[in-house]
């Protein structure tokens, strides 16, 4: 039998029981109502008429009057029309005959006879009332017992239906659920046995067909997956650079031979282990894992430079890049993270070349500085009148040579600074609490001649409540002067340069910025200009720089715990800024 038929029969049975109880209760109450109405309408009415007749007889005994006699006859006539009990007709006839002879020769005897006959009539109806009331009570008690019996039977049948109908509905589903759970936990090829022909059986058959389809799809998908995995694994294994792949739960899925060699561990001790567990036992991997443990928004955008020991003990330099691997989930129609890739690039050769370049720059700069200083001293002697007088043309030539010599000395100084930074020498800093006003004054004083020469206006906006910063006054003033010189170089004549300072939103640092109205810098060049020997767009004045000022400036600011950056758009000018921590 189908589940729908079982449930329908169960509800119909419950409905039949309810209708049966309701019909019996309705019929019993109707019968009791009719019995009570008959009692009230017949016997009780006769009792009332008898009481009225007795009152009229009492009035006749007090003094015969026509009104009392008329009332007695009227009541007796009503009683004659309400004969309901056996023997009541004979009593009414006797009362009618006695009343017809009244008053007669003996009125008192007639009154006594009328009273006796009336009492007998009332007693007859009272006895009928008592009998019918007892019958009604018996009928009500019987109906109560039957209703109780029907209620108990209905409750038992309802409990049977409650226990059987839901079980018939969900019992098969529970068996199907257990079979499905077994099939999914063991093998999709294991079909579910069909034990009935109802809806559950049909559902089981449909699910078996689905299992067969899933098994076929799974087989093909696994084959494709194994093929792609082998292909990817072959590519990864051939890479000469170390590479790690972590799954979303931070477990090591892939580590190529170069990565295992770097850690000094066999592949069996790396693959499948939680990254945190491996980091706890391997300090080198702990250093690699540090950027991964940071939130994605706080991870460094550029590769992280690391100095790691090579297998032979010599230092090797790497660049670590951390990427979130994502893939498209066709089932959910969205991109999902599938793991984290740690890729290392060995830049030891480039680091060695860079160090060689820095040593060369340091040597050349040092060798150039001595003859340039000698040339500068000789130029000063030429300007001395005691050496000899020069004509106007000679004076102009000497001044030009002196300016170019000063420019060469400036370039040599920057090259020496870059060389020291390139070989890893730390920058000697004299950090102390410094007022922003003193820093601005130290940077703007040497700039006045350049401002007047190009008719530029420098607007300074310094709030009075600016806190002092922890900075090296000399080197920070050099950075600010370098930014101002660049602003002068790129600003149009008779333009305006704005120098301002304000606390950062967290009030832990002060931001100092220089805004010009020059040609601006394209977005793709805004980070490149901070690299060494890289220059921005040509200045309107036609005096290109060395491409070292911003690079050195960033080194000076970063070493003091600050940040140097730029905000610019083509045709909208540029705003160079740097931050310095507030002095404690």
Coordinates of C-alpha atoms in Angstrom, one line a residue:
X1 CA 0.0 0.0 0.0
X2 CA 1.2 3.5 -0.8
X3 CA 2.2 5.9 1.9
X4 CA -0.5 8.3 0.7
X5 CA -3.2 5.7 1.0
X6 CA -2.0 4.7 4.5
X7 CA -2.0 8.3 5.7
X8 CA -5.4 8.9 4.1
X9 CA -7.0 5.8 5.7
X10 CA -5.6 6.9 9.1
X11 CA -7.1 10.3 8.9
X12 CA -10.5 8.9 7.6
X13 CA -10.6 6.5 10.6
X14 CA -10.0 9.4 13.0
X15 CA -12.6 11.5 11.3
X16 CA -15.1 8.6 11.4
X17 CA -14.6 8.2 15.2
X18 CA -15.1 11.9 15.8
X19 CA -18.2 11.9 13.7
X20 CA -19.6 8.9 15.5
X21 CA -19.1 10.4 18.9
X22 CA -20.6 13.7 17.8
X23 CA -23.7 12.0 16.3
X24 CA -24.4 9.8 19.4
X25 CA -23.9 12.9 21.7
X26 CA -26.3 14.9 19.5
X27 CA -28.9 12.2 19.4
X28 CA -28.8 11.6 23.2
X29 CA -29.0 15.3 24.0
X30 CA -32.0 15.6 21.6
X31 CA -33.8 12.7 23.3
X32 CA -33.2 14.2 26.8
X33 CA -34.4 17.6 25.6
X34 CA -37.6 16.1 24.2
X35 CA -38.2 14.2 27.4
X36 CA -37.8 17.3 29.5
X37 CA -40.0 19.3 27.2
X38 CA -42.8 16.7 27.5
X39 CA -42.5 16.7 31.3
X40 CA -42.7 20.4 31.5
X41 CA -45.5 20.7 28.9
X42 CA -47.8 17.8 30.2
X43 CA -47.4 16.8 33.8
X44 CA -46.0 20.0 35.3
X45 CA -48.8 22.0 33.6
X46 CA -51.4 19.7 35.1
X47 CA -49.8 20.2 38.5
X48 CA -50.1 23.9 38.1
X49 CA -53.7 23.6 37.0
X50 CA -54.4 21.4 40.1
X51 CA -52.9 24.0 42.4
X52 CA -55.1 26.7 40.8
X53 CA -58.2 24.5 41.3
X54 CA -57.4 23.9 45.0
X55 CA -57.1 27.7 45.4
X56 CA -60.6 28.1 43.7
X57 CA -62.1 25.4 46.1
X58 CA -60.6 27.3 49.0
X59 CA -62.3 30.4 47.8
X60 CA -65.6 28.5 47.5
X61 CA -65.3 27.4 51.1
X62 CA -64.8 30.9 52.3
X63 CA -67.9 32.1 50.5
X64 CA -69.5 30.8 47.3
X65 CA -69.0 33.4 44.6
X66 CA -69.6 33.3 40.9
X67 CA -65.9 34.3 40.1
X68 CA -64.4 31.4 42.1
X69 CA -66.8 29.0 40.6
X70 CA -66.1 30.3 37.1
X71 CA -62.3 30.1 37.7
X72 CA -62.7 26.5 38.9
X73 CA -64.7 25.5 35.8
X74 CA -62.1 27.3 33.5
X75 CA -59.1 25.4 35.1
X76 CA -61.0 22.1 35.0
X77 CA -61.7 22.7 31.3
X78 CA -57.9 23.2 30.6
X79 CA -57.1 20.1 32.5
X80 CA -59.6 18.2 30.4
X81 CA -57.6 19.2 27.4
X82 CA -54.2 18.1 28.9
X83 CA -54.9 14.4 29.7
X84 CA -51.5 12.6 29.5
X85 CA -51.5 9.8 32.2
X86 CA -53.6 6.6 32.6
X87 CA -56.6 7.1 35.1
X88 CA -56.3 10.9 34.7
X89 CA -59.4 10.9 32.4
X90 CA -61.6 9.2 35.0
X91 CA -60.6 11.7 37.7
X92 CA -61.3 14.6 35.3
X93 CA -64.8 13.1 34.5
X94 CA -65.5 12.7 38.2
X95 CA -64.5 16.3 38.9
X96 CA -66.7 17.5 36.0
X97 CA -69.8 15.5 37.3
X98 CA -69.3 16.7 40.9
X99 CA -68.8 20.3 39.7
X100 CA -72.0 20.0 37.6
X101 CA -74.1 19.1 40.7
X102 CA -72.6 21.9 42.7
X103 CA -73.9 23.5 45.0
X104 CA -76.8 21.0 45.3
X105 CA -78.4 20.1 48.7
X106 CA -75.0 19.6 50.4
X107 CA -72.4 22.2 49.2
X108 CA -69.9 21.2 51.9
X109 CA -69.8 17.6 50.8
X110 CA -69.4 18.6 47.2
X111 CA -66.5 20.9 48.1
X112 CA -64.8 18.1 50.0
X113 CA -65.3 15.7 47.1
X114 CA -63.9 18.3 44.7
X115 CA -60.8 18.8 46.9
X116 CA -60.1 15.0 47.2
X117 CA -60.5 14.4 43.5
X118 CA -58.2 17.4 42.7
X119 CA -55.5 16.1 45.2
X120 CA -55.6 12.7 43.5
X121 CA -55.1 14.4 40.1
X122 CA -52.1 16.4 41.4
X123 CA -50.7 13.3 43.0
X124 CA -51.1 11.3 39.8
X125 CA -49.1 14.0 37.8
X126 CA -46.5 14.4 40.5
X127 CA -45.9 10.6 40.5
X128 CA -45.5 10.9 36.7
X129 CA -43.1 13.7 37.1
X130 CA -41.0 11.6 39.5
X131 CA -41.1 8.6 37.2
X132 CA -40.1 10.6 34.1
X133 CA -37.3 12.4 36.0
X134 CA -35.9 9.1 37.1
X135 CA -36.1 7.8 33.5
X136 CA -34.3 11.0 32.2
X137 CA -31.6 10.6 34.8
X138 CA -31.1 6.9 33.9
X139 CA -30.9 7.9 30.2
X140 CA -28.3 10.7 31.0
X141 CA -26.2 8.2 33.1
X142 CA -26.4 5.7 30.3
X143 CA -25.4 8.3 27.7
X144 CA -22.5 9.3 29.9
X145 CA -21.2 5.7 30.2
X146 CA -21.5 5.2 26.4
X147 CA -19.7 8.5 25.7
X148 CA -17.0 7.5 28.1
X149 CA -16.7 4.2 26.4
X150 CA -16.6 5.7 23.0
X151 CA -14.0 8.2 24.1
X152 CA -11.8 5.5 25.5
X153 CA -12.2 3.4 22.3
X154 CA -11.5 6.5 20.2
X155 CA -8.4 7.3 22.2
X156 CA -7.0 3.8 21.9
X157 CA -7.7 3.8 18.1
X158 CA -6.1 7.3 17.8
X159 CA -3.0 6.1 19.7
X160 CA -2.8 3.1 17.4
X161 CA -3.1 5.4 14.3
X162 CA -0.5 7.9 15.8
X163 CA 1.9 5.0 16.3
X164 CA 1.3 3.3 13.0
X165 CA 0.7 6.0 10.4
X166 CA 3.8 8.1 11.1
X167 CA 5.8 5.0 11.5
X168 CA 4.6 3.8 8.1
X169 CA 5.4 7.3 6.7
X170 CA 8.9 7.7 8.2
X171 CA 10.0 4.1 8.8
X172 CA 10.9 3.6 5.2
X173 CA 12.6 6.9 5.1
X174 CA 14.7 6.1 8.1
X175 CA 15.8 2.8 6.5
X176 CA 16.6 4.7 3.3
X177 CA 18.6 7.3 5.3
X178 CA 20.6 4.6 7.1
X179 CA 21.3 2.9 3.8
X180 CA 22.3 6.2 2.1
X181 CA 24.7 6.9 5.0
X182 CA 26.2 3.5 4.7
X183 CA 26.6 3.9 0.9
X184 CA 28.2 7.4 1.2
X185 CA 30.6 6.3 3.9
X186 CA 31.8 3.2 2.2
X187 CA 31.5 3.3 -1.6
X188 CA 29.2 5.0 -4.0
X189 CA 29.0 1.8 -6.0
X190 CA 27.0 0.2 -3.1
X191 CA 23.3 0.5 -4.0
X192 CA 20.5 0.7 -1.5
X193 CA 18.2 -2.4 -1.2
X194 CA 14.6 -1.8 -2.3
X195 CA 12.2 -3.3 0.3
X196 CA 8.8 -1.9 -0.8
X197 CA 6.9 -0.7 -3.8
X198 CA 5.6 2.5 -2.3
X199 CA 7.0 6.0 -2.6
X200 CA 10.0 5.1 -0.5
X201 CA 10.8 2.2 -2.8
X202 CA 10.5 4.5 -5.8
X203 CA 12.8 7.1 -4.1
X204 CA 15.3 4.3 -3.3
X205 CA 15.3 3.2 -7.0
X206 CA 15.8 6.8 -8.1
X207 CA 18.7 7.2 -5.6
X208 CA 20.3 4.0 -6.8
X209 CA 20.3 5.4 -10.3
X210 CA 21.8 8.6 -9.0
X211 CA 24.5 6.6 -7.2
X212 CA 25.4 4.9 -10.4
X213 CA 25.7 8.2 -12.2
X214 CA 27.8 9.8 -9.4
X215 CA 30.1 6.8 -9.4
X216 CA 30.6 7.1 -13.1
X217 CA 31.2 10.9 -12.8
X218 CA 33.5 10.4 -9.8
X219 CA 35.6 7.8 -11.7
X220 CA 36.1 10.1 -14.7
X221 CA 36.7 13.1 -12.4
X222 CA 39.3 11.2 -10.3
X223 CA 41.0 10.1 -13.5
X224 CA 41.2 13.7 -14.7
X225 CA 42.3 14.9 -11.3
X226 CA 45.1 12.3 -11.1
X227 CA 46.3 13.3 -14.5
X228 CA 46.3 17.0 -13.7
X229 CA 47.9 16.3 -10.3
X230 CA 50.7 14.3 -11.9
X231 CA 51.2 16.9 -14.5
X232 CA 51.4 19.7 -11.9
X233 CA 53.5 17.7 -9.6
X234 CA 55.9 17.0 -12.4
X235 CA 56.2 20.7 -13.2
X236 CA 56.7 21.6 -9.5
X237 CA 59.3 18.9 -9.0
X238 CA 61.4 20.2 -11.8
X239 CA 61.5 23.8 -10.4
X240 CA 64.9 24.8 -9.2
X241 CA 63.5 27.4 -6.8
X242 CA 61.9 26.3 -3.4
X243 CA 58.1 26.1 -3.5
X244 CA 55.6 25.2 -0.8
X245 CA 51.8 24.8 -1.0
X246 CA 49.6 24.9 2.1
X247 CA 46.0 23.9 2.1
X248 CA 43.3 26.1 3.7
X249 CA 43.9 24.4 7.1
X250 CA 47.7 25.3 6.9
X251 CA 48.9 21.8 6.1
X252 CA 51.9 21.2 3.8
X253 CA 50.5 19.7 0.6
X254 CA 53.5 20.3 -1.8
X255 CA 57.2 20.8 -1.1
X256 CA 59.5 20.4 -4.1
X257 CA 63.0 18.9 -3.8
X258 CA 64.6 22.4 -3.7
X259 CA 62.3 23.3 -0.7
X260 CA 63.1 20.1 1.2
X261 CA 66.8 20.7 0.6
X262 CA 66.5 24.2 1.9
X263 CA 64.9 23.0 5.1
X264 CA 67.4 20.1 5.4
X265 CA 64.6 17.6 5.8
X266 CA 63.4 14.6 3.7
X267 CA 60.2 14.9 1.8
X268 CA 58.5 12.4 4.2
X269 CA 59.0 14.7 7.2
X270 CA 57.6 17.7 5.4
X271 CA 54.5 16.7 3.4
X272 CA 51.2 16.3 5.2
X273 CA 52.4 18.0 8.4
X274 CA 50.7 21.1 9.9
X275 CA 52.7 24.2 9.0
X276 CA 52.7 25.4 12.7
X277 CA 54.0 22.0 13.8
X278 CA 56.8 22.0 11.2
X279 CA 57.7 25.6 12.1
X280 CA 58.0 24.7 15.8
X281 CA 60.7 22.2 15.0
X282 CA 62.4 24.0 12.1
X283 CA 63.5 27.6 12.7
X284 CA 64.1 28.3 9.0
X285 CA 60.5 27.3 8.1
X286 CA 59.2 29.3 11.1
X287 CA 60.8 32.4 9.4
X288 CA 59.1 31.5 6.1
X289 CA 55.8 31.0 7.8
X290 CA 55.7 34.4 9.6
X291 CA 54.2 36.4 6.7
X292 CA 51.5 33.6 6.1
X293 CA 50.3 33.9 9.7
X294 CA 49.5 37.6 9.2
X295 CA 46.0 38.6 8.0
X296 CA 45.8 38.9 4.2
X297 CA 45.3 42.7 4.4
X298 CA 48.5 43.1 6.5
X299 CA 50.8 41.0 4.3
X300 CA 53.6 42.8 2.5
X301 CA 52.6 43.6 -1.1
X302 CA 56.2 43.2 -2.3
X303 CA 58.4 40.2 -1.9
X304 CA 60.1 39.8 1.5
X305 CA 63.9 39.8 1.5
X306 CA 65.4 36.9 3.5
X307 CA 69.0 35.9 4.3
X308 CA 69.0 32.1 4.8
X309 CA 71.9 29.8 5.3
X310 CA 72.8 27.6 2.3
X311 CA 73.6 23.9 2.8
X312 CA 77.4 24.7 2.7
X313 CA 76.9 27.3 5.5
X314 CA 77.3 30.4 3.4
X315 CA 74.5 33.0 3.5
X316 CA 72.0 32.8 0.6
X317 CA 69.6 35.6 -0.2
X318 CA 66.0 34.9 -1.2
X319 CA 62.9 36.9 -2.0
X320 CA 59.8 35.3 -0.4
X321 CA 56.4 35.8 -2.2
X322 CA 53.2 34.7 -0.5
X323 CA 50.1 34.2 -2.7
X324 CA 46.6 32.9 -2.0
X325 CA 45.8 30.2 -4.5
X326 CA 42.1 30.4 -5.7
X327 CA 40.0 28.3 -8.0
X328 CA 36.5 28.5 -9.5
X329 CA 34.0 26.2 -7.8
X330 CA 31.5 25.3 -10.5
X331 CA 29.0 23.8 -8.0
X332 CA 28.8 27.1 -6.0
X333 CA 29.5 29.4 -9.0
X334 CA 32.1 31.4 -7.1
X335 CA 35.9 31.7 -6.5
X336 CA 37.2 29.9 -3.5
X337 CA 40.6 29.8 -1.7
X338 CA 42.3 26.5 -2.1
X339 CA 45.5 27.2 -0.3
X340 CA 48.6 29.4 0.1
X341 CA 51.7 29.3 -2.1
X342 CA 55.1 30.2 -0.7
X343 CA 57.6 30.8 -3.5
X344 CA 61.2 31.7 -2.9
X345 CA 63.6 33.2 -5.5
X346 CA 67.3 32.9 -5.0
X347 CA 68.7 36.4 -5.6
X348 CA 72.2 35.7 -4.2
X349 CA 73.8 36.3 -7.6
X350 CA 72.0 39.6 -7.9
X351 CA 72.9 40.5 -4.4
X352 CA 76.6 39.8 -5.2
X353 CA 76.4 41.9 -8.3
X354 CA 74.7 44.7 -6.4
X355 CA 77.4 44.5 -3.7
X356 CA 80.1 44.6 -6.4
X357 CA 78.4 47.7 -7.9
X358 CA 78.2 49.4 -4.5
X359 CA 81.9 48.7 -3.9
X360 CA 82.7 50.1 -7.4
X361 CA 80.6 53.2 -6.6
X362 CA 82.3 53.7 -3.3
X363 CA 85.8 53.3 -4.8
X364 CA 85.0 55.6 -7.8
X365 CA 83.3 58.2 -5.6
X366 CA 86.1 58.2 -3.1
X367 CA 88.7 58.5 -5.9
X368 CA 86.7 61.3 -7.6
X369 CA 86.2 63.3 -4.4
X370 CA 89.9 64.1 -3.9
X371 CA 90.6 65.7 -7.3
X372 CA 87.2 67.5 -7.3
X373 CA 88.0 69.0 -3.9
X374 CA 91.4 70.0 -5.3
X375 CA 89.7 71.6 -8.3
X376 CA 87.3 73.4 -6.0
X377 CA 90.2 74.8 -3.9
X378 CA 92.1 76.0 -7.0
X379 CA 88.9 77.7 -8.3
X380 CA 88.7 79.6 -5.0
X381 CA 92.3 80.7 -5.5
X382 CA 91.5 82.0 -9.0
X383 CA 88.8 84.2 -7.4
X384 CA 91.4 85.7 -5.0
X385 CA 92.7 89.1 -6.3
X386 CA 96.1 88.3 -4.8
X387 CA 96.6 85.6 -7.3
X388 CA 95.8 87.8 -10.2
X389 CA 93.0 89.7 -11.8
X390 CA 90.7 88.1 -14.3
X391 CA 88.6 89.8 -17.0
X392 CA 84.9 89.4 -17.1
X393 CA 84.9 86.5 -19.5
X394 CA 87.4 84.6 -17.4
X395 CA 85.4 85.3 -14.3
X396 CA 82.2 83.9 -16.0
X397 CA 84.2 80.8 -17.1
X398 CA 85.5 80.2 -13.6
X399 CA 82.0 80.7 -12.1
X400 CA 80.6 78.1 -14.5
X401 CA 83.4 75.6 -13.8
X402 CA 82.8 76.2 -10.0
X403 CA 79.0 75.5 -10.3
X404 CA 79.7 72.3 -12.3
X405 CA 82.3 71.2 -9.8
X406 CA 79.9 71.8 -6.9
X407 CA 77.3 69.7 -8.8
X408 CA 79.9 66.9 -9.3
X409 CA 80.7 67.1 -5.6
X410 CA 77.0 66.8 -4.8
X411 CA 76.6 63.8 -7.0
X412 CA 79.7 62.1 -5.6
X413 CA 78.3 62.7 -2.0
X414 CA 75.0 61.0 -3.0
X415 CA 76.9 58.1 -4.6
X416 CA 78.9 57.6 -1.4
X417 CA 75.7 57.5 0.6
X418 CA 74.2 55.0 -1.8
X419 CA 77.3 52.9 -1.7
X420 CA 77.2 52.8 2.1
X421 CA 73.5 51.8 2.1
X422 CA 74.2 49.2 -0.6
X423 CA 76.8 47.3 1.4
X424 CA 74.4 47.2 4.4
X425 CA 76.1 49.8 6.6
X426 CA 73.6 51.2 9.1
X427 CA 72.8 54.9 9.0
X428 CA 74.1 56.8 12.0
X429 CA 71.1 58.6 13.4
X430 CA 71.0 61.3 16.1
X431 CA 67.3 60.9 17.0
X432 CA 65.9 63.2 19.6
X433 CA 62.6 65.1 20.2
X434 CA 62.4 67.7 17.4
X435 CA 59.9 70.5 16.9
X436 CA 58.3 70.5 13.4
X437 CA 58.9 74.3 13.2
X438 CA 62.6 73.8 13.7
X439 CA 62.7 71.1 11.0
X440 CA 60.8 73.3 8.5
X441 CA 63.1 76.3 9.3
X442 CA 66.2 74.2 8.7
X443 CA 64.9 73.0 5.3
X444 CA 63.4 76.2 4.0
X445 CA 66.2 78.6 4.8
X446 CA 68.6 77.4 2.0
X447 CA 65.6 77.4 -0.4
X448 CA 64.9 81.1 -0.5
X449 CA 67.3 81.9 -3.4
X450 CA 65.7 79.3 -5.6
X451 CA 62.2 80.5 -4.8
X452 CA 63.1 84.1 -5.7
X453 CA 64.8 83.1 -8.9
X454 CA 61.6 81.4 -10.2
X455 CA 59.2 83.8 -8.5
X456 CA 57.6 81.0 -6.5
X457 CA 55.6 81.3 -3.3
X458 CA 56.0 78.9 -0.4
X459 CA 52.9 78.6 1.8
X460 CA 53.5 77.0 5.2
X461 CA 50.6 75.6 7.3
X462 CA 51.8 74.4 10.7
X463 CA 49.2 74.1 13.5
X464 CA 50.4 75.5 16.8
X465 CA 49.6 72.4 18.8
X466 CA 51.8 70.0 16.7
X467 CA 53.6 67.5 19.0
X468 CA 57.4 67.1 18.6
X469 CA 58.7 64.1 16.7
X470 CA 61.5 61.7 17.3
X471 CA 63.9 62.4 14.4
X472 CA 67.4 63.2 13.3
X473 CA 67.2 66.9 12.5
X474 CA 70.0 67.1 10.0
X475 CA 69.0 64.0 7.9
X476 CA 65.2 64.8 8.1
X477 CA 65.8 68.4 7.1
X478 CA 67.8 67.1 4.1
X479 CA 64.8 64.9 3.1
X480 CA 62.4 67.8 3.4
X481 CA 64.8 70.1 1.5
X482 CA 65.1 67.4 -1.3
X483 CA 61.3 67.3 -1.6
X484 CA 61.1 71.1 -1.7
X485 CA 63.8 71.3 -4.4
X486 CA 61.9 68.8 -6.5
X487 CA 58.7 70.9 -6.0
X488 CA 60.6 74.0 -7.1
X489 CA 62.1 72.1 -10.1
X490 CA 58.7 70.9 -11.4
X491 CA 56.5 73.9 -10.4
X492 CA 55.6 76.5 -13.1
X493 CA 57.1 80.0 -12.6
X494 CA 55.1 82.3 -10.3
X495 CA 53.4 79.2 -8.9
X496 CA 52.7 78.2 -5.4
X497 CA 54.1 75.4 -3.2
X498 CA 52.3 74.3 0.0
X499 CA 54.2 72.9 2.9
X500 CA 51.9 71.5 5.7
X501 CA 52.0 69.2 8.7
X502 CA 49.3 67.4 10.7
X503 CA 49.0 64.5 13.2
X504 CA 47.9 61.1 11.7
X505 CA 44.5 59.8 12.6
X506 CA 45.9 57.6 15.4
X507 CA 47.9 60.5 16.7
X508 CA 51.0 58.3 16.9
X509 CA 52.9 60.2 14.1
X510 CA 53.0 63.5 12.3
X511 CA 52.5 63.7 8.5
X512 CA 54.6 66.3 6.7
X513 CA 53.7 66.9 3.0
X514 CA 54.9 69.1 0.1
X515 CA 52.3 69.9 -2.6
X516 CA 53.2 71.4 -6.0
X517 CA 51.2 72.2 -9.1
X518 CA 53.5 70.6 -11.6
X519 CA 52.8 68.0 -14.4
X520 CA 52.0 65.2 -11.9
X521 CA 53.2 61.6 -12.0
X522 CA 51.5 58.6 -13.7
X523 CA 50.3 55.9 -11.3
X524 CA 52.6 53.3 -12.9
X525 CA 55.6 55.5 -12.2
X526 CA 54.8 56.4 -8.6
X527 CA 56.7 53.6 -7.0
X528 CA 59.4 53.4 -9.6
X529 CA 60.7 56.9 -8.9
X530 CA 61.8 55.7 -5.4
X531 CA 64.2 53.3 -7.0
X532 CA 67.9 54.2 -7.4
X533 CA 68.9 56.0 -10.6
X534 CA 65.3 56.4 -11.6
X535 CA 64.1 59.9 -12.6
X536 CA 60.6 61.3 -12.9
X537 CA 59.3 63.3 -15.9
X538 CA 61.6 66.0 -17.2
X539 CA 61.4 69.2 -15.2
X540 CA 60.3 72.4 -17.1
X541 CA 63.6 74.0 -16.0
X542 CA 65.5 71.3 -18.0
X543 CA 67.8 70.4 -15.0
X544 CA 67.6 66.7 -14.5
X545 CA 68.6 65.1 -11.2
X546 CA 70.7 62.1 -10.4
X547 CA 67.8 59.8 -9.6
X548 CA 69.2 59.1 -6.1
X549 CA 67.5 61.8 -3.9
X550 CA 64.2 60.0 -3.4
X551 CA 65.9 56.6 -2.9
X552 CA 68.2 58.1 -0.2
X553 CA 65.3 60.0 1.4
X554 CA 63.2 56.9 1.7
X555 CA 66.1 55.1 3.4
X556 CA 66.5 58.0 5.9
X557 CA 62.8 58.1 6.7
X558 CA 62.3 54.3 7.0
X559 CA 65.3 54.0 9.3
X560 CA 63.5 56.4 11.6
X561 CA 60.3 54.4 11.7
X562 CA 58.4 56.5 9.3
X563 CA 57.0 56.2 5.7
X564 CA 57.7 58.2 2.5
X565 CA 55.2 58.2 -0.3
X566 CA 53.5 60.2 -3.1
X567 CA 50.0 61.0 -4.2
X568 CA 49.7 62.3 -7.7
X569 CA 47.6 62.4 -10.9
X570 CA 48.7 63.5 -14.3
X571 CA 48.0 67.2 -14.8
X572 CA 47.0 67.6 -11.1
X573 CA 50.4 68.2 -9.5
X574 CA 52.0 66.0 -6.8
X575 CA 52.0 65.7 -3.1
X576 CA 55.1 64.1 -1.5
X577 CA 54.7 63.1 2.2
X578 CA 56.5 61.4 5.0
X579 CA 55.6 60.5 8.5
X580 CA 57.7 60.6 11.7
X581 CA 56.7 59.0 15.1
X582 CA 55.7 61.4 17.9
X583 CA 58.3 61.8 20.6
X584 CA 57.5 60.0 23.8

